[in-house]
C-alpha atoms as a printed R data frame, in Angstrom:
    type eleno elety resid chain resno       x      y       z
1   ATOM     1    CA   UNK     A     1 129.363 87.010 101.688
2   ATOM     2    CA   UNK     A     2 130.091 83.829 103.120
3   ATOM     3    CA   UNK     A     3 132.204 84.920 105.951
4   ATOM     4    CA   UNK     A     4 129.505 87.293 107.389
5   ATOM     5    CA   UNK     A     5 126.956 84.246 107.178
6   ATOM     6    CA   UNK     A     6 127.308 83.264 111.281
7   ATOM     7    CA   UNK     A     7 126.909 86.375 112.352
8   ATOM     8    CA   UNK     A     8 123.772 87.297 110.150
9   ATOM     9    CA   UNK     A     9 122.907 84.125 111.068
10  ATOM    10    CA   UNK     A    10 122.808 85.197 115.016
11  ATOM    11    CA   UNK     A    11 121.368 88.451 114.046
12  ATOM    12    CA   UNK     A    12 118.508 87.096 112.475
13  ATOM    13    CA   UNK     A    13 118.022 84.410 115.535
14  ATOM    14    CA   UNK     A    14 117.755 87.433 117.511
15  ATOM    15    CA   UNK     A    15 115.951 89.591 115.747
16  ATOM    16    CA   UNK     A    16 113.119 86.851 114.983
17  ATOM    17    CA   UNK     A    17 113.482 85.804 118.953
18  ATOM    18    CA   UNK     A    18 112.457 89.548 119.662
19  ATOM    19    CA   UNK     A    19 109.726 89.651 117.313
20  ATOM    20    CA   UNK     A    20 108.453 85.984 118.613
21  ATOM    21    CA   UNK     A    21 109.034 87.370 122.861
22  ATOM    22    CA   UNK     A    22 107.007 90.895 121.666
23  ATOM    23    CA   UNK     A    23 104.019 89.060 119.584
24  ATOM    24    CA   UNK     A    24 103.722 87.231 122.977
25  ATOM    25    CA   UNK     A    25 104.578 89.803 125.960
26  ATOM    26    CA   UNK     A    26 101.798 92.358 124.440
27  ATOM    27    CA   UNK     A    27  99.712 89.425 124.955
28  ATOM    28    CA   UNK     A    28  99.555 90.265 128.522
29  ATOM    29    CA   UNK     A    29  97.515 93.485 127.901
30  ATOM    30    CA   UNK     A    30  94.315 92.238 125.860
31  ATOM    31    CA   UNK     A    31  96.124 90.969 123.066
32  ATOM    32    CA   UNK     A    32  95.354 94.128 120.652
33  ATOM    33    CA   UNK     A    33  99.038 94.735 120.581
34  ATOM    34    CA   UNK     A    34  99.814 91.112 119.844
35  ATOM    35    CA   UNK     A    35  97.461 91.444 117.323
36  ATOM    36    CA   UNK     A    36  99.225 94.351 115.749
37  ATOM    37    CA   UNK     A    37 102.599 93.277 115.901
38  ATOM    38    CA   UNK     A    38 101.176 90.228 113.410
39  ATOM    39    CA   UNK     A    39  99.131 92.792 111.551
40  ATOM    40    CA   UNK     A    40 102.203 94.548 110.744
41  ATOM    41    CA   UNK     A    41 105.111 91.974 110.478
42  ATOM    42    CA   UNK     A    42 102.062 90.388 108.163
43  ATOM    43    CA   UNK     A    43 101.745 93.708 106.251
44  ATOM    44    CA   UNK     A    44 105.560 94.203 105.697
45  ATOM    45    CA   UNK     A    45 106.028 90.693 104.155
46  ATOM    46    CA   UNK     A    46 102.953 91.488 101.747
47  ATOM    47    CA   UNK     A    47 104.462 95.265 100.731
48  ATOM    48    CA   UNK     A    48 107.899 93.702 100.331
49  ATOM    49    CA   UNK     A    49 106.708 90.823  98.205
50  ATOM    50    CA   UNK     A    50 104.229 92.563  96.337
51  ATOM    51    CA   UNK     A    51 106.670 94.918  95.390
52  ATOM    52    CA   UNK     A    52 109.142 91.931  94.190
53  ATOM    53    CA   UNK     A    53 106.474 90.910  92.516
54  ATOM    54    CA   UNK     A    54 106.258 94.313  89.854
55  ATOM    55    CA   UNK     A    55 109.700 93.338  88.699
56  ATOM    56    CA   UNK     A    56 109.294 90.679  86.848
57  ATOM    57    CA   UNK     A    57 108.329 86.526  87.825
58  ATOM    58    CA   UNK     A    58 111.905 85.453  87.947
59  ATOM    59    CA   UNK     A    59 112.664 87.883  90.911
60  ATOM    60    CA   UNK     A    60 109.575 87.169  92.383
61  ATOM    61    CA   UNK     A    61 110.486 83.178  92.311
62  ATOM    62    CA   UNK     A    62 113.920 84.496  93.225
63  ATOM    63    CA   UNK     A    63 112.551 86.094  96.086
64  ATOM    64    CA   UNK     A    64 110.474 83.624  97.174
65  ATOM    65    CA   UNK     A    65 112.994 81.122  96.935
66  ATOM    66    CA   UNK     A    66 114.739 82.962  99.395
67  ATOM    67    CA   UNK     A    67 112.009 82.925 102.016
68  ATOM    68    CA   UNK     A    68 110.248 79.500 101.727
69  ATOM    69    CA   UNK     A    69 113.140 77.815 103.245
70  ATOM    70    CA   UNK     A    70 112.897 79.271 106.145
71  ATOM    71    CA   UNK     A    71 109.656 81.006 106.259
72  ATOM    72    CA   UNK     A    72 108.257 77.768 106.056
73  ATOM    73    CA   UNK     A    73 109.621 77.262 109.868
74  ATOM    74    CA   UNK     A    74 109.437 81.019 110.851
75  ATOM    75    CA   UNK     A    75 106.061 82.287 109.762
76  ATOM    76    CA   UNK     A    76 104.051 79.481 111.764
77  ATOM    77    CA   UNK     A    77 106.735 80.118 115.217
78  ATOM    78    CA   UNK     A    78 105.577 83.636 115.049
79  ATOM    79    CA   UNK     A    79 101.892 82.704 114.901
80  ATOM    80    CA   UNK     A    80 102.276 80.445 117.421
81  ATOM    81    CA   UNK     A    81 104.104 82.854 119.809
82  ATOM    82    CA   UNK     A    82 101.098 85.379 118.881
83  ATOM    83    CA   UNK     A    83  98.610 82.672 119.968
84  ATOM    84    CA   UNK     A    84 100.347 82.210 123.002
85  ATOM    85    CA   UNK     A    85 100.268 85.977 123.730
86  ATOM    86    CA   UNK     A    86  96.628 85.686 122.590
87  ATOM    87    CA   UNK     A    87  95.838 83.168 125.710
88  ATOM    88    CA   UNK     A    88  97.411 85.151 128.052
89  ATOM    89    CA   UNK     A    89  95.284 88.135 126.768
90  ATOM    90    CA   UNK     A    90  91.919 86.050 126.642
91  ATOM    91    CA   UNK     A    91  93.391 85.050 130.114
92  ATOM    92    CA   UNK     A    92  92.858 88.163 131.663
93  ATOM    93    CA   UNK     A    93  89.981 89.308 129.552
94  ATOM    94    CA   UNK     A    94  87.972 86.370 130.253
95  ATOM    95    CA   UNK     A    95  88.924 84.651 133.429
96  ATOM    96    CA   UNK     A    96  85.592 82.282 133.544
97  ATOM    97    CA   UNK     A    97  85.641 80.498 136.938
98  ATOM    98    CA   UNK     A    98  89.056 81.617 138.068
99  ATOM    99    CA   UNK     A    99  90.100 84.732 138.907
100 ATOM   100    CA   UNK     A   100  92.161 87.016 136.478
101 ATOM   101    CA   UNK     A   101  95.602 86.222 138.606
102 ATOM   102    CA   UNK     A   102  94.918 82.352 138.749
103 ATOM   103    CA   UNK     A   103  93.975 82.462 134.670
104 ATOM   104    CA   UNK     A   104  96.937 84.180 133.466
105 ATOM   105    CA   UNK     A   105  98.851 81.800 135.881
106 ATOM   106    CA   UNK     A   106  97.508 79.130 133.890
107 ATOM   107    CA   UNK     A   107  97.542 80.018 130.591
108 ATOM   108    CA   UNK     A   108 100.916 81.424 131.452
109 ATOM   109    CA   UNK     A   109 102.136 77.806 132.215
110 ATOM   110    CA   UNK     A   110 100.974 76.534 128.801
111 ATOM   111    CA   UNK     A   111 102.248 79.749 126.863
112 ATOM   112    CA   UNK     A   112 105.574 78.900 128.176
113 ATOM   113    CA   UNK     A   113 105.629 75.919 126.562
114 ATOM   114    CA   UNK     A   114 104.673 76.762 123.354
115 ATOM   115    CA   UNK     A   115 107.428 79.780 123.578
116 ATOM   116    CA   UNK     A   116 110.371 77.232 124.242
117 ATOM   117    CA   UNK     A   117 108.958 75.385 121.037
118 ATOM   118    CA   UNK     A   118 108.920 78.744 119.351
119 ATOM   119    CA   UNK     A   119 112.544 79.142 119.825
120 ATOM   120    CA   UNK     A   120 113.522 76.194 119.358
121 ATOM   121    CA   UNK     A   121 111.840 76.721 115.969
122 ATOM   122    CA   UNK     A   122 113.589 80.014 115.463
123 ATOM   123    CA   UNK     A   123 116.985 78.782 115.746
124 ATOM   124    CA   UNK     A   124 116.433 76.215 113.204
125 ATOM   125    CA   UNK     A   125 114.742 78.648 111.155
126 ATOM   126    CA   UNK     A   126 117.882 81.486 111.423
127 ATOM   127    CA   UNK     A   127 119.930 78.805 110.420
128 ATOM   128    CA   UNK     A   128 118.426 78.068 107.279
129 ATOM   129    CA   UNK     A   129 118.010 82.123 106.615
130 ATOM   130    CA   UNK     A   130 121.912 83.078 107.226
131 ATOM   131    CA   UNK     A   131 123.450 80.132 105.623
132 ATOM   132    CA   UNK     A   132 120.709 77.945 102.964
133 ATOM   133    CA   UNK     A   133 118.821 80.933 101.967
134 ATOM   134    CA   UNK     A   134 120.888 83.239 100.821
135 ATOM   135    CA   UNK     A   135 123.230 80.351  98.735
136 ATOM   136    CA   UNK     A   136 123.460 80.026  94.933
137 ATOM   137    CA   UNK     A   137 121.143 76.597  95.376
138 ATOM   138    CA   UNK     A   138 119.165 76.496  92.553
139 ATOM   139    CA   UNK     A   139 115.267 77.570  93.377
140 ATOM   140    CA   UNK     A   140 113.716 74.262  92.626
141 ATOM   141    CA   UNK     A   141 115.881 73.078  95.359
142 ATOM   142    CA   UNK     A   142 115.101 75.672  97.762
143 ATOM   143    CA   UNK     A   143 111.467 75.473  97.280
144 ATOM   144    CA   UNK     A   144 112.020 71.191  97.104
145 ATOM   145    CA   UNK     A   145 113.605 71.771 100.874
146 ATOM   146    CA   UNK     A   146 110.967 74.182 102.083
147 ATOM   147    CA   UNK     A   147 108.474 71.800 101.208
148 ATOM   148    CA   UNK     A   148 109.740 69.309 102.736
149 ATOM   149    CA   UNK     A   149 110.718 71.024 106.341
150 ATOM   150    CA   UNK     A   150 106.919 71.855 105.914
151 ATOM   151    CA   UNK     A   151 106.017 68.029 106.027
152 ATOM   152    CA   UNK     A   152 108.276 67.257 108.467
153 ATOM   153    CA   UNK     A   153 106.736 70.394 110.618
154 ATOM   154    CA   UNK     A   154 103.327 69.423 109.743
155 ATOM   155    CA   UNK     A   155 104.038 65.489 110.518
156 ATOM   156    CA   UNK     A   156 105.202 66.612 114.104
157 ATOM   157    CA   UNK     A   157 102.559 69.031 114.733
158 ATOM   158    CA   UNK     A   158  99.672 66.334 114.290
159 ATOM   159    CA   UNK     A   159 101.853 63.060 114.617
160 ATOM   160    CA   UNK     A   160 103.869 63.690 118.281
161 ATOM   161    CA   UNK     A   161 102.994 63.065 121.337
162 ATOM   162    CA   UNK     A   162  99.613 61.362 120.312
């Protein structure tokens, strides 16, 4: 309903936030864990859309309309927070020429960054999920807008700060 949109909306913030902080934090212990918190938050978006998929192509397009406009902004913020946790792991499991405490200092510093980014990207993201999702747009239109966040993400990805 529209008048439990905000606070979805801040639910799902959160909840994607948590999921984004955990892919990361785990990093911090060898990055298996990071690795399995993808693994599975990968595994539960297959099993959920493969099982859309046996009903029929129009809930499957239905379904997918719901997710591309902001999965297209969510998906990559998660992978991105599990790479960070991924440095910090490599970090301590290969230091090279610095020792474990001044390498996970260091990648530490540059994780950071890349978490702020994250969610900064997961508040735009929850956004789109509690109120643009879930609306009667039409799926061309959803899918039209998901492709072009994509571009837009992709353009300042490779275009900034060069």
């Amino acid at each position: 309903p529209q008048e439990m949109r905000p606070m979805m909306s801040s639910f799902i913030m959160m909840n994607n936030i948590r999921v984004a902080i955990t892919a990361f934090a785990l990093g911090i212990l060898g990055g298996i864990f990071t690795i399995a918190v993808l693994f599975y938050n990968g595994l539960m978006l297959g099993v959920v859309s493969a099982a859309v998929a046996t009903r029929s192509i129009d809930v499957a397009v239905s379904f997918w309309g719901f997710v591309a406009p902001h999965g297209i902004i969510e998906l990559p913020a998660i992978f991105i927070a599990g790479g960070a946790g991924l440095m910090l792991g490599w970090a301590l499991v290969a230091p090279g020429e610095y020792t474990r405490g001044a390498a996970v200092k260091l990648a530490g510093r540059e994780a950071l960054k890349l978490i702020l980014g994250v969610a900064a990207m997961l508040v735009i993201a929850g956004i789109i999920e509690g109120f643009f999702s879930p609306s009667m747009a039409p799926e061309p239109l959803k899918f039209a807008v998901a492709g072009m966040l994509g571009v837009a993400e992709l353009t300042y990805f490779f275009l900034t700060g060069r």
